Each structure stands twice: as structure tokens, then as C-alpha cells.
PDB file of C-alpha atoms in Angstrom:
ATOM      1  CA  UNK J   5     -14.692  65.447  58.599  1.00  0.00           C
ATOM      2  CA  UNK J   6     -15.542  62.736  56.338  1.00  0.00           C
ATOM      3  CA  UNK J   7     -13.732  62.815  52.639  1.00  0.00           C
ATOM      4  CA  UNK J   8     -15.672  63.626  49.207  1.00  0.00           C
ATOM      5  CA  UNK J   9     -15.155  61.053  46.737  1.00  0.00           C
ATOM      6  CA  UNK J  10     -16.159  61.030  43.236  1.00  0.00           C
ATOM      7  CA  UNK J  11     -19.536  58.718  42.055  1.00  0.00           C
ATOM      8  CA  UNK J  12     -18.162  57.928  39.217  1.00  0.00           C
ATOM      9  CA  UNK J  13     -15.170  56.083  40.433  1.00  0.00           C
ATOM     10  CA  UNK J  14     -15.624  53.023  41.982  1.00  0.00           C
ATOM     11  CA  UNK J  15     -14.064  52.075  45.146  1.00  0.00           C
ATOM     12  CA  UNK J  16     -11.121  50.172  45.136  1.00  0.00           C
ATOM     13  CA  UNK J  17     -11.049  47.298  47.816  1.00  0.00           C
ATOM     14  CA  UNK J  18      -8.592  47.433  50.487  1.00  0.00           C
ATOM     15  CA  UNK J  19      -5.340  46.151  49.248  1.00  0.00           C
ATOM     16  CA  UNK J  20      -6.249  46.506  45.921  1.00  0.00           C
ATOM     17  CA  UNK J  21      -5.015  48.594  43.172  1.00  0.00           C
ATOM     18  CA  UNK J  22      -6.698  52.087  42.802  1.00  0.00           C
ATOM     19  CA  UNK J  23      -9.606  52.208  40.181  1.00  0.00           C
ATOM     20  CA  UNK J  24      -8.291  55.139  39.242  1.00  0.00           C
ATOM     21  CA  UNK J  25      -4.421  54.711  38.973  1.00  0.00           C
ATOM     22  CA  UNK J  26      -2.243  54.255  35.846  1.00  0.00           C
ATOM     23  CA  UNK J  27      -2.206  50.355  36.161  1.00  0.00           C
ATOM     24  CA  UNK J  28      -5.783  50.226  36.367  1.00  0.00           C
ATOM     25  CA  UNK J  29      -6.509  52.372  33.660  1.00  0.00           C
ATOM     26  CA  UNK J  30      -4.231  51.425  31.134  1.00  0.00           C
ATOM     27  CA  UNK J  31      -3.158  48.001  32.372  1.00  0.00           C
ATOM     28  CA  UNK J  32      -0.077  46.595  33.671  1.00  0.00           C
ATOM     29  CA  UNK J  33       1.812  43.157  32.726  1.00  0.00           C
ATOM     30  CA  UNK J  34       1.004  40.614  36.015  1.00  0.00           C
ATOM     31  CA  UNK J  35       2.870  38.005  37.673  1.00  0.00           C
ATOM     32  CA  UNK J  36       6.749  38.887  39.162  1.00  0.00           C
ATOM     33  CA  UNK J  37       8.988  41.896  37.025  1.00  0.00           C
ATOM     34  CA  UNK J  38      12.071  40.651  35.880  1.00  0.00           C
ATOM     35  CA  UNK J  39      15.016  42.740  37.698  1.00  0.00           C
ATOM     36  CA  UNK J  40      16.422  45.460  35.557  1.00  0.00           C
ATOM     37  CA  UNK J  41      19.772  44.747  34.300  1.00  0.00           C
ATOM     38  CA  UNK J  42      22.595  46.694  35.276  1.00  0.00           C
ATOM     39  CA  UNK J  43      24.018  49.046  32.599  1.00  0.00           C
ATOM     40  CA  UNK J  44      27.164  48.365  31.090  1.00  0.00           C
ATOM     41  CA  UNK J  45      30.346  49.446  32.627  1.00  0.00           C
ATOM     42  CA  UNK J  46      32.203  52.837  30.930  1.00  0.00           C
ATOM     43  CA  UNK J  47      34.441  52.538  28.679  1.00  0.00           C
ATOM     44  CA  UNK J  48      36.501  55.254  27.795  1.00  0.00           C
ATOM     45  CA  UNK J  49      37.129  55.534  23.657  1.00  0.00           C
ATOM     46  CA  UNK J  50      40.803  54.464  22.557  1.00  0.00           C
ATOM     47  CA  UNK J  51      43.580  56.784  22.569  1.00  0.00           C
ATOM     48  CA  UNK J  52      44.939  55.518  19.716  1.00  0.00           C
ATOM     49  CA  UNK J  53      43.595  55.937  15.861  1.00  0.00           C
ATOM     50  CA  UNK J  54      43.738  52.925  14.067  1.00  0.00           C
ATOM     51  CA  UNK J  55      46.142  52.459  11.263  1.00  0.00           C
ATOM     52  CA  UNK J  56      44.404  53.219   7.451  1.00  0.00           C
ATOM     53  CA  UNK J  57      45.749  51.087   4.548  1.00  0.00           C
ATOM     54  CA  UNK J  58      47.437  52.973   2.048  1.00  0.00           C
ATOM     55  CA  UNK J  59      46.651  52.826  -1.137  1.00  0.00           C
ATOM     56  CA  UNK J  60      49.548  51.593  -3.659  1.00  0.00           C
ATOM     57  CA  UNK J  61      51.546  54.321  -5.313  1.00  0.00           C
ATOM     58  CA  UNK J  62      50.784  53.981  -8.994  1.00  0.00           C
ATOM     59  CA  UNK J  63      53.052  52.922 -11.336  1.00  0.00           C
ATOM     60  CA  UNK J  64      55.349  55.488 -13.075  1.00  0.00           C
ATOM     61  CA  UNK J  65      54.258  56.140 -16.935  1.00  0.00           C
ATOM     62  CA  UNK J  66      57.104  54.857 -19.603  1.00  0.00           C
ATOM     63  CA  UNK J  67      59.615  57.237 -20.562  1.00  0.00           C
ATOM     64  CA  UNK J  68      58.915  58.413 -23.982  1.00  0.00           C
ATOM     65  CA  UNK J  69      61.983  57.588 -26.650  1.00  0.00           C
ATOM     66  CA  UNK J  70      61.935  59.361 -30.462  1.00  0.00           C
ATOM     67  CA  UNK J  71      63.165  57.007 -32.851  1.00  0.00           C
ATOM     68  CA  UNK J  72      62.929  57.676 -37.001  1.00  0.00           C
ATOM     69  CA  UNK J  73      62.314  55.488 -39.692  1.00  0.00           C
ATOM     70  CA  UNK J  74      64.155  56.847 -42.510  1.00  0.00           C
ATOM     71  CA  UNK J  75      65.252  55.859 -46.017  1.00  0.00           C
ATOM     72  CA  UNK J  76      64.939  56.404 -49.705  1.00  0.00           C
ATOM     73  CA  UNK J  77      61.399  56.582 -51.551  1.00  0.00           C
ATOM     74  CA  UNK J  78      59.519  53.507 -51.509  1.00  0.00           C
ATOM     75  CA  UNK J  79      62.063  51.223 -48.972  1.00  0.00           C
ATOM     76  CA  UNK J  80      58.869  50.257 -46.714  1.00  0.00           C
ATOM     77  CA  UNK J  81      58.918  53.315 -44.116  1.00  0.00           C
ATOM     78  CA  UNK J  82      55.360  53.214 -43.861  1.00  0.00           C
ATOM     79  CA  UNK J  83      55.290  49.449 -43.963  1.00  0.00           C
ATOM     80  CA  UNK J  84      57.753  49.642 -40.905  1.00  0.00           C
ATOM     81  CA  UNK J  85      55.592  51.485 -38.730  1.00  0.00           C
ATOM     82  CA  UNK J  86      52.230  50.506 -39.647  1.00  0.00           C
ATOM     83  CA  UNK J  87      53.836  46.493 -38.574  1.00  0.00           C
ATOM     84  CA  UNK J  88      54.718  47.060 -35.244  1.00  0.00           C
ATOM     85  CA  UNK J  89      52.508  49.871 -34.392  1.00  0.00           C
ATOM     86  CA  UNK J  90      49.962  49.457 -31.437  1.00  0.00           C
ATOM     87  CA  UNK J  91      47.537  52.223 -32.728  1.00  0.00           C
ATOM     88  CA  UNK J  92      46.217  53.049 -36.137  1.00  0.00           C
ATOM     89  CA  UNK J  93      49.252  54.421 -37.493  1.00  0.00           C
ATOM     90  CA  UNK J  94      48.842  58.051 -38.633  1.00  0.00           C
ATOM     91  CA  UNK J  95      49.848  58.206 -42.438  1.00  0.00           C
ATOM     92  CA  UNK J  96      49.898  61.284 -44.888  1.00  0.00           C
ATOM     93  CA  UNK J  97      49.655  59.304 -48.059  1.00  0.00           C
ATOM     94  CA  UNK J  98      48.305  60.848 -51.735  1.00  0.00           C
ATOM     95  CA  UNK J  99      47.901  59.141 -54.669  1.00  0.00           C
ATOM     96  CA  UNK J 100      50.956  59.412 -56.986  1.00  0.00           C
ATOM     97  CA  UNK J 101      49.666  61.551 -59.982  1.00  0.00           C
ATOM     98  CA  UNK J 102      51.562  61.820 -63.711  1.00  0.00           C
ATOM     99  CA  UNK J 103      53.239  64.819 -62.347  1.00  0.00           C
ATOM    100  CA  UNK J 104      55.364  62.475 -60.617  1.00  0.00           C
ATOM    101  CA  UNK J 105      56.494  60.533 -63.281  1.00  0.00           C
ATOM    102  CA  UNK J 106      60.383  60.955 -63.607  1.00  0.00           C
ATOM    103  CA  UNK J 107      60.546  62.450 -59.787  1.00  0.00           C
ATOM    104  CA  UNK J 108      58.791  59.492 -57.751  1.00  0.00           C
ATOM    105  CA  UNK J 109      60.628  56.429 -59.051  1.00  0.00           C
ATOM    106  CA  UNK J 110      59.234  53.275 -56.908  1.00  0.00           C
ATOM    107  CA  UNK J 111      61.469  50.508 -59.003  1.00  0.00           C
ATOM    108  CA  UNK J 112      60.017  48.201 -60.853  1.00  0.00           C
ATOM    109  CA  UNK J 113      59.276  45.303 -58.540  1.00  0.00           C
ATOM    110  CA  UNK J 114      57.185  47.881 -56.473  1.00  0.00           C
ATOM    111  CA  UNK J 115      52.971  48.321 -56.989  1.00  0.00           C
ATOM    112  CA  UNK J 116      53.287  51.548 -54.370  1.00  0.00           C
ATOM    113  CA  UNK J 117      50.519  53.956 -55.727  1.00  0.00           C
ATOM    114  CA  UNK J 118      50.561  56.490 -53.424  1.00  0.00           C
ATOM    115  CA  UNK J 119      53.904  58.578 -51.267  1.00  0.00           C
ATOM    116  CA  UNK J 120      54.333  59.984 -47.747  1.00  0.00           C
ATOM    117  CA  UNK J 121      54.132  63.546 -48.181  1.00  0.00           C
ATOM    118  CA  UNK J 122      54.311  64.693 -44.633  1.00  0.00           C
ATOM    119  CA  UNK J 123      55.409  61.950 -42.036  1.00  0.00           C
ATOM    120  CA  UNK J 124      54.341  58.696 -40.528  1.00  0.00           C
ATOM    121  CA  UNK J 125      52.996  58.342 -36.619  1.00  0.00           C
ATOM    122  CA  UNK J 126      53.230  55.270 -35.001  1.00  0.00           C
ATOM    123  CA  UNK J 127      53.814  53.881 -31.120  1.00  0.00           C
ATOM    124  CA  UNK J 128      54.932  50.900 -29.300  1.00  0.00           C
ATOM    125  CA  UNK J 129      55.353  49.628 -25.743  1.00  0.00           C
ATOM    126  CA  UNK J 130      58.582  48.157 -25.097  1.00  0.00           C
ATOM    127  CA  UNK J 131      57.844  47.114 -21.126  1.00  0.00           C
ATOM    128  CA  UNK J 132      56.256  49.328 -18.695  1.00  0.00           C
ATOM    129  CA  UNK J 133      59.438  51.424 -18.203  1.00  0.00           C
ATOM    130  CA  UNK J 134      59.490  52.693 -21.883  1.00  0.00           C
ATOM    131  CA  UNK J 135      57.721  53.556 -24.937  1.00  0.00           C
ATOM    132  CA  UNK J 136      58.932  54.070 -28.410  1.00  0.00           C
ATOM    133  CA  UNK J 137      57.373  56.870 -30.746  1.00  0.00           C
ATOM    134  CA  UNK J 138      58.236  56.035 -34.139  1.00  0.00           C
ATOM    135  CA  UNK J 139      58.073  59.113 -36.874  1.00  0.00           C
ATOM    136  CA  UNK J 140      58.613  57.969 -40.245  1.00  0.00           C
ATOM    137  CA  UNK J 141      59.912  60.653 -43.078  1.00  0.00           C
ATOM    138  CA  UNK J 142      59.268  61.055 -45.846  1.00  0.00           C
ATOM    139  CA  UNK J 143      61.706  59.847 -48.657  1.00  0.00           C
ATOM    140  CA  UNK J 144      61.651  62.325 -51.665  1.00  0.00           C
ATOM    141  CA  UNK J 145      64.365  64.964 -51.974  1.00  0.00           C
ATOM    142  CA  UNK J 146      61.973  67.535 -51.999  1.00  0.00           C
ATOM    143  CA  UNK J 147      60.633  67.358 -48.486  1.00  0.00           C
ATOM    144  CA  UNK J 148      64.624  67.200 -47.208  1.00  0.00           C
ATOM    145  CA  UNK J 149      63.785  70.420 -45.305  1.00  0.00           C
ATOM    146  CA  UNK J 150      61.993  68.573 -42.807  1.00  0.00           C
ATOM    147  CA  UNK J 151      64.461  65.823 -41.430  1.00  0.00           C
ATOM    148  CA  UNK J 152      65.879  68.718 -39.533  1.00  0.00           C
ATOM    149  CA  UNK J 153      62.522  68.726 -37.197  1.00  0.00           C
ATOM    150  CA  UNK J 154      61.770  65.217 -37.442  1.00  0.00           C
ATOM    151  CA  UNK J 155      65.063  64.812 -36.058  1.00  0.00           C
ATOM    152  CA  UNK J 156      64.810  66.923 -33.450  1.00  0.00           C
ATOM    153  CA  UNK J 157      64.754  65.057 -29.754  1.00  0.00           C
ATOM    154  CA  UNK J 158      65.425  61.507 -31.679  1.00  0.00           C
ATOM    155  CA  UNK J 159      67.399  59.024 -29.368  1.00  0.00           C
ATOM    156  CA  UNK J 160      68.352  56.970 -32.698  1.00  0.00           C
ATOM    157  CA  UNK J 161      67.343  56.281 -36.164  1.00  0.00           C
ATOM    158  CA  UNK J 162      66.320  53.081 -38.550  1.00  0.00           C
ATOM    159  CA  UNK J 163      67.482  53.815 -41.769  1.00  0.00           C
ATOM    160  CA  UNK J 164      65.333  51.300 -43.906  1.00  0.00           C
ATOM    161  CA  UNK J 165      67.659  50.051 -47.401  1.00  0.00           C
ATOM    162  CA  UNK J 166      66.526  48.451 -50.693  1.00  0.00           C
ATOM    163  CA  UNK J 167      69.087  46.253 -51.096  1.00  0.00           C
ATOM    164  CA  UNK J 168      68.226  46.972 -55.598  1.00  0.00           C
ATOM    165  CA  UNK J 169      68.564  50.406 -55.299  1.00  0.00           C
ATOM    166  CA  UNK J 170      71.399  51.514 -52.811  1.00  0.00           C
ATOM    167  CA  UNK J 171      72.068  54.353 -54.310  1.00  0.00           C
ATOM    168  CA  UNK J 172      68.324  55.730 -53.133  1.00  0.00           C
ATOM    169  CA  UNK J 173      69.646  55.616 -49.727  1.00  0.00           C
ATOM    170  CA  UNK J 174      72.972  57.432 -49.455  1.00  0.00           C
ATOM    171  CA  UNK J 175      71.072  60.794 -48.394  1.00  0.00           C
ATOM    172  CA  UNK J 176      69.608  59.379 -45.567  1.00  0.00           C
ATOM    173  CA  UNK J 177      73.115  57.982 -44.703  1.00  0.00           C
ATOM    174  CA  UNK J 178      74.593  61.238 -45.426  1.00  0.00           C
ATOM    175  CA  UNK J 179      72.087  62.787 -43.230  1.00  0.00           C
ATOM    176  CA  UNK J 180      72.278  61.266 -39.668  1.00  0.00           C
ATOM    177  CA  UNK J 181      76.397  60.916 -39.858  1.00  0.00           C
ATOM    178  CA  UNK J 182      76.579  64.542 -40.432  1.00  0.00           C
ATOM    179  CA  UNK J 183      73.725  64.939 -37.336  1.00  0.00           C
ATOM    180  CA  UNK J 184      76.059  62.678 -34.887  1.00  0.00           C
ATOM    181  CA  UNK J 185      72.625  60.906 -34.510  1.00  0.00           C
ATOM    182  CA  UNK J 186      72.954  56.836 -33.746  1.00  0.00           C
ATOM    183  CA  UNK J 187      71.518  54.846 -37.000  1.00  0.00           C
ATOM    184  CA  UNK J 188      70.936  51.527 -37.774  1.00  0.00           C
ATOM    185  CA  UNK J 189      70.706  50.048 -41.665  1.00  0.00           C
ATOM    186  CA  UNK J 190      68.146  48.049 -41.848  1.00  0.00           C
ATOM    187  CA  UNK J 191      67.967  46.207 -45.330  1.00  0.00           C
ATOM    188  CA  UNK J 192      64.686  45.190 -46.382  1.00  0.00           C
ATOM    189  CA  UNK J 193      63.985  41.802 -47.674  1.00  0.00           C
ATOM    190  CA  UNK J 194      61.939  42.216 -50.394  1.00  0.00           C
ATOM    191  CA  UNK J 195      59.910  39.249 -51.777  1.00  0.00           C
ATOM    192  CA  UNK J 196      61.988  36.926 -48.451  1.00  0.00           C
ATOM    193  CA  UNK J 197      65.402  37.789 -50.528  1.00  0.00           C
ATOM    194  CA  UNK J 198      68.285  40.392 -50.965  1.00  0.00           C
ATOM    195  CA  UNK J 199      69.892  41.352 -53.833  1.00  0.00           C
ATOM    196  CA  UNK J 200      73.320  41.549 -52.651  1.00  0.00           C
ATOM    197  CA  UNK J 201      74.676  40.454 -49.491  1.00  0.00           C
ATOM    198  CA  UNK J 202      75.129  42.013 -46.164  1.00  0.00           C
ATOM    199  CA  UNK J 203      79.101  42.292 -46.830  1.00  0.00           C
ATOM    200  CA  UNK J 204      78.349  43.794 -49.919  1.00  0.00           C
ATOM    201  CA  UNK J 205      75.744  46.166 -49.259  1.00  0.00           C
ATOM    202  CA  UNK J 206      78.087  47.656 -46.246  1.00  0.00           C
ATOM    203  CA  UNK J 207      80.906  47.912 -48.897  1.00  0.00           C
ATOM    204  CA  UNK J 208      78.227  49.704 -51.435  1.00  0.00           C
ATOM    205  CA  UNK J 209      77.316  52.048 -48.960  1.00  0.00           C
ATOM    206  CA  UNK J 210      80.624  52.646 -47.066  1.00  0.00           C
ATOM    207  CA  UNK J 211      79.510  52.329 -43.316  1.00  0.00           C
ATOM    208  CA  UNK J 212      81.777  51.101 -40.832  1.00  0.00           C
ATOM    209  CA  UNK J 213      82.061  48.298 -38.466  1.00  0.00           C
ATOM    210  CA  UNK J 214      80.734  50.277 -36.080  1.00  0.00           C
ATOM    211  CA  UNK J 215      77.099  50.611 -37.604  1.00  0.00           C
ATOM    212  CA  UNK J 216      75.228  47.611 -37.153  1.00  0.00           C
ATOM    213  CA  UNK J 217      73.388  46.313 -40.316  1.00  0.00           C
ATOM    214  CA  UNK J 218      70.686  43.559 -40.251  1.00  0.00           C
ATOM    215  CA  UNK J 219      68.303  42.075 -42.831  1.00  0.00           C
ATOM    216  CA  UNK J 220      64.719  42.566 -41.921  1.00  0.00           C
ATOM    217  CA  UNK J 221      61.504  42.062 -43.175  1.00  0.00           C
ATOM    218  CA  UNK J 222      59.099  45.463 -43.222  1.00  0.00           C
ATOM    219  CA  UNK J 223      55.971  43.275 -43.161  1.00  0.00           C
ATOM    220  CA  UNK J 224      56.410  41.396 -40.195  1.00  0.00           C
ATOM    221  CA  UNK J 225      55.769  42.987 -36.462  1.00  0.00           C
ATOM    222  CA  UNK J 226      58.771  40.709 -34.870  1.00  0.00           C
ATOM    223  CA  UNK J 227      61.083  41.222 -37.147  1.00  0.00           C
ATOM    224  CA  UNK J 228      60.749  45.003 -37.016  1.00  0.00           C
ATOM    225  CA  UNK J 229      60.609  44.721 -33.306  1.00  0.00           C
ATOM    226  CA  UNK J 230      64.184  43.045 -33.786  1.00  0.00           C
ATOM    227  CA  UNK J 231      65.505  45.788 -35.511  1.00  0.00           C
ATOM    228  CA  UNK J 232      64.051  48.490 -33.655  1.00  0.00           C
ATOM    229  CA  UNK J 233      66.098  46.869 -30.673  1.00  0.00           C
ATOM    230  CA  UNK J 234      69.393  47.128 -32.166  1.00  0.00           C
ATOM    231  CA  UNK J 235      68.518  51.009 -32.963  1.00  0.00           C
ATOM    232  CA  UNK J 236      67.893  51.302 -28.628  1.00  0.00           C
ATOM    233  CA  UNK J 237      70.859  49.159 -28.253  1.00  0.00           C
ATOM    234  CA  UNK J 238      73.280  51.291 -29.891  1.00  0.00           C
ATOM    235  CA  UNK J 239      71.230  54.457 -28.599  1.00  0.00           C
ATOM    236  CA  UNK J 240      72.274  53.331 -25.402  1.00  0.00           C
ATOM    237  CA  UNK J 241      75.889  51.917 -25.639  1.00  0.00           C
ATOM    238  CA  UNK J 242      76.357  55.886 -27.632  1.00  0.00           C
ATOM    239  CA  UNK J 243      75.064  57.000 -23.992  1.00  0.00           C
ATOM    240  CA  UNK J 244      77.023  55.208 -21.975  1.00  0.00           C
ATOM    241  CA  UNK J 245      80.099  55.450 -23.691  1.00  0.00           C
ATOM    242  CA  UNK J 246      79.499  59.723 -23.683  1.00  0.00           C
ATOM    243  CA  UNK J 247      78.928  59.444 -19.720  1.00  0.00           C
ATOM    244  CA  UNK J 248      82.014  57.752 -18.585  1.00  0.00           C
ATOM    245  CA  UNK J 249      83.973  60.053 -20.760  1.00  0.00           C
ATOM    246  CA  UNK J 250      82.102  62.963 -19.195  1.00  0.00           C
ATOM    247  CA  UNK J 251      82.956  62.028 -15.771  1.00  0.00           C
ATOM    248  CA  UNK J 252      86.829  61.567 -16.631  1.00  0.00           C
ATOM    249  CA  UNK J 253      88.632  64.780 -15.748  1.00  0.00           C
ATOM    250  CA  UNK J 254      90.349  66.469 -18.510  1.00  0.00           C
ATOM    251  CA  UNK J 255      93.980  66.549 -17.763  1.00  0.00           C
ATOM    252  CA  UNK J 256      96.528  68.806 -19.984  1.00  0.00           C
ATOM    253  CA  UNK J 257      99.623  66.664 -20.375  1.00  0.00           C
ATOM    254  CA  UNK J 258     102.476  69.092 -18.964  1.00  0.00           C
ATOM    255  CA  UNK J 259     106.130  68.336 -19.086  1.00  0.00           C
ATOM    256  CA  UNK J 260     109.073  68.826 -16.353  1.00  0.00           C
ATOM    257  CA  UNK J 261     110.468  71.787 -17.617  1.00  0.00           C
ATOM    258  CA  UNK J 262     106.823  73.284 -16.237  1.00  0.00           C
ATOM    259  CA  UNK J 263     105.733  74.351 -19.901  1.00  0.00           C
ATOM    260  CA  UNK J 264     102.766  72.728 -21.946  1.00  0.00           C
ATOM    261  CA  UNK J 265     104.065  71.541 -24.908  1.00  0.00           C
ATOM    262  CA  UNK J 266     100.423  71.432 -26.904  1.00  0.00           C
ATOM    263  CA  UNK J 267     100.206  75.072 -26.139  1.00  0.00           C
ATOM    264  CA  UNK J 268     103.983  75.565 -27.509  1.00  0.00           C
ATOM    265  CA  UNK J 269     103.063  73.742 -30.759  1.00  0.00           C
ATOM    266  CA  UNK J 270      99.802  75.830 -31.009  1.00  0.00           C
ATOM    267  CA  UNK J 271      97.224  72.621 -30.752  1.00  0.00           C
ATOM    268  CA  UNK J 272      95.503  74.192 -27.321  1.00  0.00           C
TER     269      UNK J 272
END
């Protein structure tokens, strides 16, 4: 039986492609195919997770100390901590009014027009393992009822003198050896000079050896900063000194007869 075969399609020659194939119809690269490459050998994944960089653990914050600037009326509190201060100090000053007159003595050599009524705010990094908060109070008799709160939490205290008027300071004095708080005097140096001399200003206001007292100047950042260190230096020698005794057993003297011979005299 002889085969049907379409008109339309031509006839492909013997050994030829088909008219009517794939290649034909839609064309086909010529010459020799390139072998296909081989595909790449498995690989299984790794058991093992690789190692992630940690990030560095931050640095701990400073530890926060209290220390007060304290003093008589018009000694340079607020002078203090606006000089060393790292932020705009925060200040409750009004304007000293006629009222005052009589009450809010400045001295003579001072120009001070206005008085702390409230407190002084001020801050300073000592190195990145602490951080002083300074609170200045305020000096008038009158506003006595808050050194209590002030105090509060304070690791030492600055106790700014006016080496002319002494006797302005003795409340302040008064104050912090009755609170068991660590003070340092600092005496002012108004105008670069004192009136009386370190000897004799410790002799005028009866403080012992034991209280360190240095001339400063209220104006000038570094020299505050120096005095401010002397105030954390004997905040910490007061610490140390109340640990070691802490950690030294109490022992009640006893004698050989086997009776205590505080509690016979009544001292225990």
C-alpha cells in the first residue's frame, strides 16, 4: 500500500534532515556540538556552623558619687560648681530684694546680686569608672532645714570658707561633724589672696589635723577639680579604714579567774 504524504510538505532528500522536524523548522546551530560537561561532584553541606564574632560587651556606666558644696552665704558655692561642671549647671538664683537687707550680708568686697534659694546641680566625669554629682546648698540660715536631704546619700562634702568672714562658716562645720559625714575646708582665694593663713584659719575654726584644708580658687575648673579630689580621697581612706575594722572580730577581753571584768565594772 503506498503511504499518503502531505502536498504541502516538501520531501526531504534521502539523508537529509526532515522538512518537517524541529531542526528544520526552527533551526539548529551547524558544524560539531561541543560535549556536555559533566556535572559537578556532590558535596555534602558542612557539619559544622561556623563561628559568629561576638560583639564587645559594652562598657559598664560610672558609678554615681554625691558630693556637697557647702558653706556660708556668698563663699562661691555656685561659683564652685558652675567651674568644673560639664553641663549647664542648674541654679535657683533670685535677685536679692531690700527685704534682705540685714539677713543676706554678702561682705563688702562682694558685687553678688542675687542668692541660692533652693540648691545648685552640677556633674563631672572623673574617668570612665566614676562620676561626681555635685549639689550645692544653699547658705542662709533660713533654708537649714534642707541640708538634712541634701545630705542624704553624700559620700563627702566641700565646705567652701571666706577666709574674711570665718565666722559665716562655723554652721556648716557644725553641721557635717555632727552628721559623721567626711568634709573638706576649702578656703577660697578671693581676689588670688587670703586673709589669714592656712594655720590660722584651722586655729579660727577649730578643725583638727585630721581634716584636710587647702586654698583654692572658686573660679578656676582645675583648681576646683583639685579640691574636689581631696574630698574623694578622704571619702575613701573614711571607707577603708571602716572596712578593716568591720572585718576584725570583736573580742571581749576576759580574765583567768573566768569573769569579764568590763561587765563587773558596768562598761558592757
Amino acid at each position: 500500500m503506498d503511504s499518503v504524504r502531505s502536498p504541502e510538505w516538501p520531501v526531504a532528500p534521502l539523508g537529509g534532515v526532515a522538512a518537517n522536524s524541529a531542526a528544520a523548522r526552527y533551526g539548529s546551530p551547524t558544524g560539531p556540538q561541543p560535549a556536555a560537561s559533566a556535572p559537578p561532584p556532590h558535596r555534602p553541606p558542612a557539619t559544622g556552623v561556623a563561628a559568629v564574632p561576638r560583639p564587645a560587651p559594652a562598657a559598664a556606666p560610672p558609678i554615681p558619687v554625691k558630693v556637697l558644696i557647702a558653706g556660708g552665704f556668698g563663699v562661691g558655692k555656685t561659683t564652685t560648681v558652675g567651674a568644673i561642671s560639664e553641663i549647664a549647671p542648674l541654679t535657683t538664683e533670685a535677685e536679692m530684694t531690700s527685704a534682705g537687707i540685714g539677713v543676706d550680708d554678702p561682705g563688702v568686697r562682694s558685687a553678688k546680686t542675687t542668692t541660692t534659694v533652693a540648691m545648685d546641680f552640677g556633674c563631672v566625669t572623673i574617668d570612665r569608672s566614676l562620676k561626681l554629682y555635685l549639689f550645692g546648698t544653699p547658705g542662709q540660715a533660713r533654708f537649714g532645714f534642707m541640708w538634712d536631704d541634701l545630705a542624704r546619700g553624700a559620700l563627702g562634702a566641700l565646705v567652701v570658707v571666706d577666709s574674711a568672714r570665718l565666722d559665716d562658716c562655723y554652721p556648716a562645720i557644725d553641721f557635717f561633724e555632727r552628721a559623721g559625714l567626711p568634709f573638706v575646708v576649702g578656703v577660697n582665694a578671693f581676689d588670688g589672696r587670703l586673709a589669714h593663713d592656712l594655720d590660722a584659719i584651722r586655729w579660727a575654726l577649730a578643725v583638727g589635723d585630721h581634716v584636710p584644708l587647702v586654698q583654692f580658687d572658686a573660679r578656676d575648673r582645675l583648681s576646683v577639680r583639685d579640691a574636689l579630689l581631696v574630698v574623694l580621697d578622704r571619702a575613701l581612706d573614711r571607707a577603708t579604714r571602716e572596712k578593716r575594722s568591720s572585718t576584725v572580730p570583736a573580742v571581749r577581753p576576759v580574765s583567768r579567774e573566768g569573769f569579764d571584768p568590763f561587765h563587773e565594772k558596768g562598761w558592757s
